[in-house]
mmCIF file of C-alpha atoms in Angstrom:
data_model
loop_
_atom_site.group_PDB
_atom_site.id
_atom_site.type_symbol
_atom_site.label_atom_id
_atom_site.label_comp_id
_atom_site.label_asym_id
_atom_site.label_seq_id
_atom_site.Cartn_x
_atom_site.Cartn_y
_atom_site.Cartn_z
ATOM 1 C CA MET A 1 211.683 135.058 87.705
ATOM 2 C CA SER A 2 212.733 137.700 90.205
ATOM 3 C CA GLY A 3 214.408 136.410 93.352
ATOM 4 C CA ARG A 4 212.978 139.156 95.520
ATOM 5 C CA ALA A 5 210.525 138.722 98.363
ATOM 6 C CA LEU A 6 207.374 140.739 98.977
ATOM 7 C CA LEU A 7 205.943 141.618 102.363
ATOM 8 C CA MET A 8 202.288 142.531 101.998
ATOM 9 C CA TRP A 9 201.379 145.210 104.510
ATOM 10 C CA ASP A 10 198.788 147.930 104.926
ATOM 11 C CA GLU A 11 198.291 149.440 108.394
ATOM 12 C CA ALA A 12 194.536 149.247 107.800
ATOM 13 C CA VAL A 13 194.583 145.447 108.195
ATOM 14 C CA THR A 14 194.629 146.119 111.953
ATOM 15 C CA GLY A 15 191.027 147.225 111.463
ATOM 16 C CA TYR A 16 190.139 143.524 111.419
ATOM 17 C CA ASP A 17 189.024 143.814 115.028
ATOM 18 C CA PHE A 18 186.330 141.724 116.700
ATOM 19 C CA GLY A 19 186.473 143.780 119.885
ATOM 20 C CA PRO A 20 188.425 144.051 123.146
ATOM 21 C CA GLU A 21 187.259 140.737 124.613
ATOM 22 C CA HIS A 22 188.024 138.673 121.512
ATOM 23 C CA PRO A 23 191.198 136.534 121.480
ATOM 24 C CA MET A 24 192.147 137.617 117.954
ATOM 25 C CA ASP A 25 193.607 140.938 119.035
ATOM 26 C CA PRO A 26 194.881 142.946 116.041
ATOM 27 C CA VAL A 27 197.762 144.190 118.186
ATOM 28 C CA ARG A 28 199.464 140.944 117.162
ATOM 29 C CA LEU A 29 199.718 142.297 113.612
ATOM 30 C CA ALA A 30 201.026 145.701 114.699
ATOM 31 C CA LEU A 31 203.596 144.112 117.007
ATOM 32 C CA THR A 32 204.732 141.720 114.276
ATOM 33 C CA MET A 33 205.294 144.561 111.835
ATOM 34 C CA GLY A 34 207.080 146.467 114.594
ATOM 35 C CA LEU A 35 209.458 143.567 115.158
ATOM 36 C CA VAL A 36 210.001 143.155 111.414
ATOM 37 C CA ARG A 37 211.052 146.793 111.308
ATOM 38 C CA ALA A 38 213.205 146.489 114.430
ATOM 39 C CA TYR A 39 215.251 143.805 112.659
ATOM 40 C CA GLY A 40 215.447 145.824 109.440
ATOM 41 C CA LEU A 41 213.582 143.184 107.471
ATOM 42 C CA ASP A 42 211.457 145.870 105.830
ATOM 43 C CA GLY A 43 214.655 146.656 103.943
ATOM 44 C CA LYS A 44 215.240 143.028 102.946
ATOM 45 C CA ALA A 45 211.720 142.264 101.684
ATOM 46 C CA GLU A 46 209.869 144.768 99.546
ATOM 47 C CA VAL A 47 206.972 146.111 101.612
ATOM 48 C CA THR A 48 203.970 146.663 99.387
ATOM 49 C CA ALA A 49 200.185 146.791 99.580
ATOM 50 C CA ALA A 50 197.553 145.475 97.223
ATOM 51 C CA LYS A 51 194.025 146.718 96.684
ATOM 52 C CA PRO A 52 191.139 145.149 98.608
ATOM 53 C CA ALA A 53 189.554 142.168 96.914
ATOM 54 C CA GLY A 54 186.567 143.295 94.856
ATOM 55 C CA ASP A 55 183.280 141.468 94.551
ATOM 56 C CA SER A 56 184.292 139.565 91.409
ATOM 57 C CA THR A 57 187.384 138.273 93.199
ATOM 58 C CA LEU A 58 185.486 137.380 96.366
ATOM 59 C CA ARG A 59 183.003 135.413 94.265
ATOM 60 C CA LEU A 60 185.801 133.130 93.090
ATOM 61 C CA VAL A 61 185.181 131.350 96.410
ATOM 62 C CA HIS A 62 182.339 133.031 98.286
ATOM 63 C CA ARG A 63 178.642 133.042 97.395
ATOM 64 C CA GLU A 64 177.155 136.345 96.287
ATOM 65 C CA ASP A 65 174.501 136.252 99.033
ATOM 66 C CA TYR A 66 177.191 135.750 101.675
ATOM 67 C CA VAL A 67 179.240 138.723 100.461
ATOM 68 C CA ALA A 68 176.047 140.795 100.564
ATOM 69 C CA ALA A 69 175.403 139.639 104.141
ATOM 70 C CA VAL A 70 178.928 140.645 105.182
ATOM 71 C CA ARG A 71 178.448 144.060 103.596
ATOM 72 C CA ALA A 72 175.153 144.536 105.429
ATOM 73 C CA ALA A 73 176.632 143.515 108.786
ATOM 74 C CA SER A 74 179.604 145.768 108.147
ATOM 75 C CA ALA A 75 177.321 148.753 107.605
ATOM 76 C CA ASP A 76 175.085 147.921 110.590
ATOM 77 C CA PRO A 77 176.569 145.304 112.953
ATOM 78 C CA ARG A 78 173.279 145.016 114.829
ATOM 79 C CA SER A 79 171.694 143.559 111.690
ATOM 80 C CA ALA A 80 174.173 140.681 111.356
ATOM 81 C CA ASP A 81 172.545 137.501 110.067
ATOM 82 C CA GLN A 82 173.694 134.612 112.244
ATOM 83 C CA SER A 83 172.625 132.105 109.594
ATOM 84 C CA TYR A 84 175.797 133.237 107.790
ATOM 85 C CA GLY A 85 177.927 132.832 110.920
ATOM 86 C CA LEU A 86 177.973 136.593 111.466
ATOM 87 C CA GLY A 87 177.262 138.237 114.816
ATOM 88 C CA THR A 88 178.247 135.094 116.731
ATOM 89 C CA VAL A 89 180.618 134.692 119.677
ATOM 90 C CA ASP A 90 183.416 133.574 117.356
ATOM 91 C CA ASP A 91 182.701 136.104 114.615
ATOM 92 C CA PRO A 92 181.098 139.233 116.092
ATOM 93 C CA ALA A 93 180.028 141.794 113.531
ATOM 94 C CA PHE A 94 181.857 145.112 113.592
ATOM 95 C CA ALA A 95 181.688 148.321 111.594
ATOM 96 C CA GLY A 96 183.971 148.117 108.566
ATOM 97 C CA MET A 97 184.170 144.322 108.712
ATOM 98 C CA HIS A 98 183.763 143.888 104.956
ATOM 99 C CA GLU A 99 186.409 146.477 104.155
ATOM 100 C CA ALA A 100 188.992 145.067 106.566
ATOM 101 C CA SER A 101 188.331 141.483 105.476
ATOM 102 C CA ALA A 102 188.485 142.365 101.780
ATOM 103 C CA LEU A 103 191.756 144.235 102.366
ATOM 104 C CA ILE A 104 193.378 141.198 103.983
ATOM 105 C CA ALA A 105 192.097 139.009 101.151
ATOM 106 C CA GLY A 106 193.419 141.477 98.616
ATOM 107 C CA GLN A 107 196.931 141.202 100.051
ATOM 108 C CA SER A 108 196.977 137.431 99.559
ATOM 109 C CA VAL A 109 195.454 137.641 96.085
ATOM 110 C CA GLY A 110 197.826 140.425 95.067
ATOM 111 C CA ALA A 111 200.783 138.423 96.328
ATOM 112 C CA ALA A 112 199.652 135.368 94.351
ATOM 113 C CA GLU A 113 199.342 137.452 91.195
ATOM 114 C CA ALA A 114 202.841 138.875 91.648
ATOM 115 C CA LEU A 115 204.297 135.389 92.125
ATOM 116 C CA TRP A 116 202.545 134.070 89.042
ATOM 117 C CA ARG A 117 203.777 136.989 86.942
ATOM 118 C CA GLY A 118 207.333 136.265 88.067
ATOM 119 C CA GLU A 119 207.724 139.577 89.886
ATOM 120 C CA ALA A 120 208.892 137.841 93.070
ATOM 121 C CA ALA A 121 209.885 134.389 94.240
ATOM 122 C CA HIS A 122 208.392 134.615 97.739
ATOM 123 C CA ALA A 123 205.657 136.651 99.370
ATOM 124 C CA VAL A 124 204.367 136.902 102.938
ATOM 125 C CA ASN A 125 200.992 138.112 104.183
ATOM 126 C CA PHE A 126 201.014 137.417 107.900
ATOM 127 C CA ALA A 127 197.636 139.156 108.285
ATOM 128 C CA GLY A 128 196.175 136.395 106.122
ATOM 129 C CA GLY A 129 195.668 132.685 106.593
ATOM 130 C CA LEU A 130 191.984 133.025 107.533
ATOM 131 C CA HIS A 131 191.371 129.405 106.640
ATOM 132 C CA HIS A 132 188.028 128.614 108.302
ATOM 133 C CA ALA A 133 185.760 130.884 106.222
ATOM 134 C CA MET A 134 183.431 128.859 104.035
ATOM 135 C CA PRO A 135 181.889 129.815 100.674
ATOM 136 C CA GLY A 136 178.669 130.820 102.405
ATOM 137 C CA ALA A 137 179.565 131.436 106.040
ATOM 138 C CA ALA A 138 182.023 132.958 108.473
ATOM 139 C CA ALA A 139 183.637 130.569 110.944
ATOM 140 C CA GLY A 140 186.440 130.430 113.476
ATOM 141 C CA PHE A 141 187.369 134.151 113.462
ATOM 142 C CA CYS A 142 187.475 134.142 109.633
ATOM 143 C CA ILE A 143 185.218 136.230 107.356
ATOM 144 C CA TYR A 144 186.778 135.875 103.891
ATOM 145 C CA ASN A 145 189.089 132.966 103.112
ATOM 146 C CA ASP A 146 192.113 134.745 101.687
ATOM 147 C CA ALA A 147 194.078 131.504 101.237
ATOM 148 C CA SER A 148 191.329 129.977 99.092
ATOM 149 C CA LEU A 149 190.919 133.218 97.159
ATOM 150 C CA ALA A 150 194.648 133.361 96.390
ATOM 151 C CA ILE A 151 194.600 129.762 95.167
ATOM 152 C CA ALA A 152 191.449 130.337 93.106
ATOM 153 C CA ARG A 153 193.071 133.361 91.493
ATOM 154 C CA LEU A 154 196.142 131.290 90.606
ATOM 155 C CA LEU A 155 193.893 128.714 88.960
ATOM 156 C CA GLU A 156 192.089 131.484 87.067
ATOM 157 C CA LEU A 157 195.463 132.710 85.808
ATOM 158 C CA GLY A 158 196.286 129.256 84.472
ATOM 159 C CA ALA A 159 197.991 127.358 87.277
ATOM 160 C CA GLU A 160 197.502 123.606 86.931
ATOM 161 C CA ARG A 161 199.000 122.495 90.261
ATOM 162 C CA VAL A 162 198.884 124.452 93.526
ATOM 163 C CA ALA A 163 199.833 122.888 96.863
ATOM 164 C CA TYR A 164 198.525 124.220 100.153
ATOM 165 C CA VAL A 165 200.222 123.242 103.415
ATOM 166 C CA ASP A 166 198.553 124.305 106.667
ATOM 167 C CA VAL A 167 200.392 123.917 109.996
ATOM 168 C CA ASP A 168 197.948 125.908 112.130
ATOM 169 C CA VAL A 169 196.797 123.976 115.208
ATOM 170 C CA HIS A 170 193.266 123.960 113.750
ATOM 171 C CA HIS A 171 192.227 122.029 110.647
ATOM 172 C CA GLY A 172 192.313 124.061 107.434
ATOM 173 C CA ASP A 173 188.710 123.142 106.752
ATOM 174 C CA GLY A 174 187.674 126.092 104.610
ATOM 175 C CA VAL A 175 190.485 125.638 102.098
ATOM 176 C CA GLN A 176 189.873 121.892 101.974
ATOM 177 C CA ALA A 177 186.165 122.508 101.321
ATOM 178 C CA ALA A 178 186.851 125.023 98.554
ATOM 179 C CA PHE A 179 188.961 122.543 96.550
ATOM 180 C CA TRP A 180 187.503 119.224 97.718
ATOM 181 C CA ASP A 181 186.823 118.022 94.169
ATOM 182 C CA ASP A 182 189.563 119.898 92.275
ATOM 183 C CA PRO A 183 192.577 117.765 91.307
ATOM 184 C CA ARG A 184 194.603 120.891 90.553
ATOM 185 C CA VAL A 185 194.886 121.661 94.272
ATOM 186 C CA LEU A 186 196.545 119.489 96.905
ATOM 187 C CA THR A 187 195.610 120.516 100.452
ATOM 188 C CA ILE A 188 197.662 119.215 103.388
ATOM 189 C CA SER A 189 196.744 120.064 106.974
ATOM 190 C CA LEU A 190 198.607 119.169 110.175
ATOM 191 C CA HIS A 191 196.492 119.948 113.208
ATOM 192 C CA GLU A 192 195.427 118.874 116.664
ATOM 193 C CA HIS A 193 193.110 115.872 116.561
ATOM 194 C CA PRO A 194 189.462 116.765 115.861
ATOM 195 C CA ARG A 195 188.398 114.853 118.955
ATOM 196 C CA THR A 196 189.874 117.610 121.110
ATOM 197 C CA LEU A 197 189.702 120.821 119.052
ATOM 198 C CA PHE A 198 187.570 122.993 116.775
ATOM 199 C CA PRO A 199 186.412 122.507 114.036
ATOM 200 C CA GLN A 200 186.146 118.771 114.753
ATOM 201 C CA THR A 201 187.126 117.945 111.163
ATOM 202 C CA GLY A 202 190.369 116.886 109.518
ATOM 203 C CA TRP A 203 190.258 113.123 110.001
ATOM 204 C CA PRO A 204 192.746 111.089 107.948
ATOM 205 C CA GLU A 205 189.839 109.517 106.070
ATOM 206 C CA GLU A 206 188.964 112.926 104.573
ATOM 207 C CA THR A 207 190.856 112.484 101.302
ATOM 208 C CA GLY A 208 188.865 114.454 98.724
ATOM 209 C CA ALA A 209 185.794 113.870 96.598
ATOM 210 C CA ASP A 210 185.298 110.539 94.866
ATOM 211 C CA GLY A 211 186.633 110.653 91.341
ATOM 212 C CA PRO A 212 189.176 113.258 90.230
ATOM 213 C CA GLY A 213 189.398 114.876 93.685
ATOM 214 C CA GLU A 214 190.281 111.650 95.468
ATOM 215 C CA GLY A 215 193.627 111.919 97.222
ATOM 216 C CA GLY A 216 193.637 115.698 96.920
ATOM 217 C CA ALA A 217 193.035 116.295 100.627
ATOM 218 C CA VAL A 218 195.555 115.159 103.237
ATOM 219 C CA ASN A 219 194.909 115.361 106.966
ATOM 220 C CA LEU A 220 197.335 114.563 109.753
ATOM 221 C CA ALA A 221 195.542 114.690 113.104
ATOM 222 C CA LEU A 222 198.035 114.971 115.960
ATOM 223 C CA PRO A 223 197.408 113.850 119.549
ATOM 224 C CA ALA A 224 196.939 116.642 122.072
ATOM 225 C CA GLY A 225 200.230 117.320 123.818
ATOM 226 C CA THR A 226 202.404 116.675 120.767
ATOM 227 C CA GLY A 227 205.660 118.603 121.167
ATOM 228 C CA ASP A 228 208.562 119.687 118.997
ATOM 229 C CA ALA A 229 210.089 116.324 118.093
ATOM 230 C CA GLY A 230 206.729 114.746 117.298
ATOM 231 C CA TRP A 231 205.453 117.725 115.314
ATOM 232 C CA LEU A 232 208.560 117.863 113.143
ATOM 233 C CA ARG A 233 208.577 114.087 112.755
ATOM 234 C CA ALA A 234 204.974 114.180 111.536
ATOM 235 C CA PHE A 235 205.615 117.047 109.110
ATOM 236 C CA HIS A 236 208.631 115.384 107.533
ATOM 237 C CA ALA A 237 206.934 111.972 107.406
ATOM 238 C CA VAL A 238 204.168 113.281 105.152
ATOM 239 C CA VAL A 239 204.690 116.678 103.551
ATOM 240 C CA PRO A 240 207.996 116.513 101.619
ATOM 241 C CA GLU A 241 207.157 113.269 99.794
ATOM 242 C CA LEU A 242 203.755 114.578 98.703
ATOM 243 C CA ILE A 243 205.151 117.917 97.535
ATOM 244 C CA ALA A 244 207.964 116.227 95.608
ATOM 245 C CA ASP A 245 205.442 113.981 93.860
ATOM 246 C CA PHE A 246 202.891 116.733 93.104
ATOM 247 C CA ARG A 247 205.450 119.263 91.786
ATOM 248 C CA PRO A 248 203.301 122.356 92.407
ATOM 249 C CA GLN A 249 203.703 125.476 90.345
ATOM 250 C CA VAL A 250 203.047 127.520 93.492
ATOM 251 C CA LEU A 251 203.347 126.518 97.144
ATOM 252 C CA VAL A 252 200.951 128.256 99.544
ATOM 253 C CA THR A 253 201.578 127.715 103.256
ATOM 254 C CA GLN A 254 199.665 128.783 106.359
ATOM 255 C CA HIS A 255 201.679 129.335 109.551
ATOM 256 C CA GLY A 256 199.237 129.749 112.394
ATOM 257 C CA ALA A 257 201.310 130.238 115.555
ATOM 258 C CA ASP A 258 198.711 128.581 117.798
ATOM 259 C CA THR A 259 200.584 125.268 117.920
ATOM 260 C CA HIS A 260 202.746 126.933 120.579
ATOM 261 C CA PHE A 261 202.734 125.632 124.141
ATOM 262 C CA GLU A 262 201.721 129.085 125.413
ATOM 263 C CA ASP A 263 198.681 129.386 123.165
ATOM 264 C CA PRO A 264 195.500 129.639 125.254
ATOM 265 C CA LEU A 265 193.095 128.059 122.755
ATOM 266 C CA ALA A 266 194.704 124.702 121.912
ATOM 267 C CA HIS A 267 196.658 121.784 123.325
ATOM 268 C CA LEU A 268 199.847 121.173 121.352
ATOM 269 C CA ALA A 269 203.241 121.830 122.970
ATOM 270 C CA VAL A 270 205.315 123.208 120.095
ATOM 271 C CA SER A 271 208.021 125.832 120.601
ATOM 272 C CA LEU A 272 208.896 128.890 118.567
ATOM 273 C CA ASP A 273 212.032 127.055 117.479
ATOM 274 C CA ALA A 274 210.076 124.168 115.947
ATOM 275 C CA GLN A 275 207.789 126.654 114.195
ATOM 276 C CA ARG A 276 210.876 128.287 112.704
ATOM 277 C CA ALA A 277 212.171 124.871 111.602
ATOM 278 C CA VAL A 278 208.935 124.174 109.702
ATOM 279 C CA GLN A 279 209.072 127.615 108.099
ATOM 280 C CA GLU A 280 212.578 126.803 106.872
ATOM 281 C CA ALA A 281 211.375 123.407 105.641
ATOM 282 C CA CYS A 282 208.582 125.034 103.619
ATOM 283 C CA HIS A 283 211.073 127.481 102.122
ATOM 284 C CA ASP A 284 213.370 124.608 101.184
ATOM 285 C CA LEU A 285 210.481 122.662 99.620
ATOM 286 C CA ALA A 286 209.611 125.670 97.474
ATOM 287 C CA HIS A 287 213.152 125.921 96.146
ATOM 288 C CA ALA A 288 213.458 122.164 95.630
ATOM 289 C CA HIS A 289 210.135 121.362 93.982
ATOM 290 C CA VAL A 290 208.453 124.548 92.712
ATOM 291 C CA GLU A 291 209.405 126.265 89.456
ATOM 292 C CA GLY A 292 210.994 129.579 90.353
ATOM 293 C CA GLY A 293 210.581 128.804 94.057
ATOM 294 C CA ARG A 294 207.136 130.442 94.075
ATOM 295 C CA TRP A 295 206.071 130.507 97.722
ATOM 296 C CA LEU A 296 203.210 132.397 99.337
ATOM 297 C CA ALA A 297 203.400 132.270 103.143
ATOM 298 C CA LEU A 298 200.424 133.327 105.253
ATOM 299 C CA GLY A 299 199.802 133.875 108.947
ATOM 300 C CA GLY A 300 196.734 132.416 110.633
ATOM 301 C CA GLY A 301 195.828 131.706 114.229
ATOM 302 C CA GLY A 302 197.894 132.600 117.243
ATOM 303 C CA TYR A 303 196.585 134.055 120.477
ATOM 304 C CA ALA A 304 199.702 134.501 122.600
ATOM 305 C CA VAL A 305 199.812 137.892 120.955
ATOM 306 C CA VAL A 306 202.929 139.297 122.645
ATOM 307 C CA ASP A 307 205.230 136.380 123.453
ATOM 308 C CA VAL A 308 204.708 134.168 120.405
ATOM 309 C CA VAL A 309 203.015 135.587 117.325
ATOM 310 C CA PRO A 310 205.354 138.513 116.552
ATOM 311 C CA ARG A 311 208.492 136.399 116.958
ATOM 312 C CA SER A 312 207.145 133.493 114.914
ATOM 313 C CA TRP A 313 206.039 135.602 111.967
ATOM 314 C CA THR A 314 209.144 137.768 112.048
ATOM 315 C CA HIS A 315 211.139 134.573 111.608
ATOM 316 C CA LEU A 316 208.840 133.754 108.673
ATOM 317 C CA VAL A 317 209.491 137.111 107.025
ATOM 318 C CA GLY A 318 213.236 136.762 107.538
ATOM 319 C CA ILE A 319 213.307 133.300 105.994
ATOM 320 C CA ALA A 320 211.230 134.409 102.999
ATOM 321 C CA ALA A 321 213.509 137.421 102.506
ATOM 322 C CA HIS A 322 216.637 135.234 102.630
ATOM 323 C CA ALA A 323 217.682 137.190 105.707
ATOM 324 C CA PRO A 324 216.894 134.760 108.536
ATOM 325 C CA VAL A 325 216.947 136.090 112.075
ATOM 326 C CA ASP A 326 219.376 134.342 114.408
ATOM 327 C CA PRO A 327 217.304 132.545 117.064
ATOM 328 C CA GLU A 328 219.839 133.546 119.698
ATOM 329 C CA SER A 329 219.666 137.225 118.866
ATOM 330 C CA VAL A 330 218.621 139.684 121.558
ATOM 331 C CA ILE A 331 215.403 141.443 120.577
ATOM 332 C CA PRO A 332 215.932 145.199 120.092
ATOM 333 C CA SER A 333 214.861 147.242 123.102
ATOM 334 C CA SER A 334 212.917 149.582 120.820
ATOM 335 C CA TRP A 335 210.459 146.777 120.114
ATOM 336 C CA ARG A 336 210.130 145.849 123.772
ATOM 337 C CA ASP A 337 209.336 149.499 124.461
ATOM 338 C CA LEU A 338 206.626 149.287 121.786
ATOM 339 C CA VAL A 339 205.191 146.181 123.420
ATOM 340 C CA TYR A 340 204.969 147.892 126.776
ATOM 341 C CA ALA A 341 203.454 151.032 125.305
ATOM 342 C CA ARG A 342 200.770 149.053 123.456
ATOM 343 C CA THR A 343 199.990 146.306 125.990
ATOM 344 C CA ARG A 344 201.582 147.178 129.354
ATOM 345 C CA GLN A 345 203.269 143.779 129.130
ATOM 346 C CA LEU A 346 206.963 142.911 129.058
ATOM 347 C CA GLY A 347 208.037 141.488 125.738
ATOM 348 C CA PRO A 348 210.316 138.463 125.289
ATOM 349 C CA GLY A 349 214.046 139.059 125.217
ATOM 350 C CA ARG A 350 215.270 136.647 122.534
ATOM 351 C CA MET A 351 214.076 135.117 119.260
ATOM 352 C CA THR A 352 214.181 131.596 120.682
ATOM 353 C CA ASP A 353 212.449 129.479 123.303
ATOM 354 C CA GLY A 354 215.837 127.926 124.039
ATOM 355 C CA ARG A 355 215.276 124.793 121.964
ATOM 356 C CA TRP A 356 217.216 125.647 118.791
ATOM 357 C CA PRO A 357 218.201 123.553 116.932
ATOM 358 C CA VAL A 358 215.299 121.132 117.341
ATOM 359 C CA ASP A 359 216.030 117.432 116.929
ATOM 360 C CA PHE A 360 213.582 114.765 115.814
ATOM 361 C CA ARG A 361 213.697 111.155 114.626
ATOM 362 C CA ASP A 362 213.065 110.829 110.907
ATOM 363 C CA TRP A 363 210.323 108.514 109.706
ATOM 364 C CA THR A 364 212.788 106.591 107.550
ATOM 365 C CA GLU A 365 214.482 105.365 110.722
ATOM 366 C CA GLY A 366 211.448 103.248 111.547
ATOM 367 C CA TYR A 367 208.261 103.627 113.548
ATOM 368 C CA ASP A 368 206.527 102.238 116.615
ATOM 369 C CA PRO A 369 202.998 100.958 115.847
ATOM 370 C CA ALA A 370 202.108 101.304 119.535
ATOM 371 C CA ASP A 371 203.041 105.008 119.672
ATOM 372 C CA ARG A 372 200.077 107.390 119.376
ATOM 373 C CA LEU A 373 201.913 109.873 117.178
ATOM 374 C CA ASP A 374 203.173 107.164 114.853
ATOM 375 C CA GLN A 375 199.658 105.750 114.674
ATOM 376 C CA SER A 376 198.464 109.159 113.451
ATOM 377 C CA ILE A 377 201.181 109.338 110.825
ATOM 378 C CA LEU A 378 200.442 105.809 109.649
ATOM 379 C CA ALA A 379 196.727 106.554 109.405
ATOM 380 C CA THR A 380 197.398 109.496 107.106
ATOM 381 C CA ARG A 381 199.918 107.704 104.930
ATOM 382 C CA ARG A 382 197.666 104.664 104.562
ATOM 383 C CA ALA A 383 194.632 106.796 103.719
ATOM 384 C CA VAL A 384 196.253 109.008 101.087
ATOM 385 C CA PHE A 385 199.563 107.726 99.758
ATOM 386 C CA PRO A 386 198.156 104.767 97.776
ATOM 387 C CA LEU A 387 195.596 107.106 96.171
ATOM 388 C CA ARG A 388 198.507 109.131 94.847
ATOM 389 C CA GLY A 389 200.507 106.092 93.719
ATOM 390 C CA LEU A 390 202.914 106.285 96.634
ATOM 391 C CA LEU A 391 203.928 103.601 99.106
ATOM 392 C CA ALA A 392 202.268 103.985 102.486
#
């Protein structure tokens, strides 16, 4: 097993563009890659590109009629069939949509293949993490579900245990749906409570299909307003124990940056520093519990496209490349010049929100049954842990 890290990148992924009024501005990808380069991380991770996912790969998860509908809308956006979730406010059709979506999916699938072959220990595709796409429909800014496709490809190659951990502010519903009844895949999602946020799923009682899939889905629904200490407490109260028990052959993680307190589309209050701490925790889990440390890290949501997303995912790349960026470091002026040239905004000056290191109270120190966050953690542990033979 090679110890190297891959950074999946093709400039054409910025063609995944729903239009100037849409919150998912592809400039976030260009600015992230610019910051990666400014810190020299493109010399620490091997920058490579994979081919777009072909139809046979897309059909590992997506229905043939849906892929055909995406192709048709891509060729003529005015013809988009809204019964497939295309041409909607969330997922406007645009010329080249199929090609851009298949390219992003191909990066995640290609990374998964490289990990399985032992060509790298870690891989990052921050353009990926499009976790809402369903087998037969687009949803939540997501056309093809690259995370599900990467996992499905690993299973096709012979993987018997793949764990998926999703810390985006929104529930990882599409990945959960794809593997709802498959005991080979453990999906874990930490997200804002479905009472207050799209897609209104991800309740703790959603634990997988009856029978072999039972206990294969884990959902931790966090109260709106949860901040750094609570978010880290919740992560460490649930994720490490499940990963240690499951012993995945590959760990796939999704790092949507929309948990941040500046994000305009959600209601958690997490800092960049806590996001970095969870990235480090995922890296440590891969080395502790996964053969060869196989870790595929994906991007996801994140709509504070200048202040938050590039810094968060640059930290992710640095951690995966075993060249972590010092949170206190001053961001190179060359990148801030790029930000201004592309957005006419002033970029942030440091790689921290001023909260590093982030402290939290570990679950093993006890809990308060009257605390809303602890109630959420308890609900998840009680719903899932006994199904997996663990103490709630």
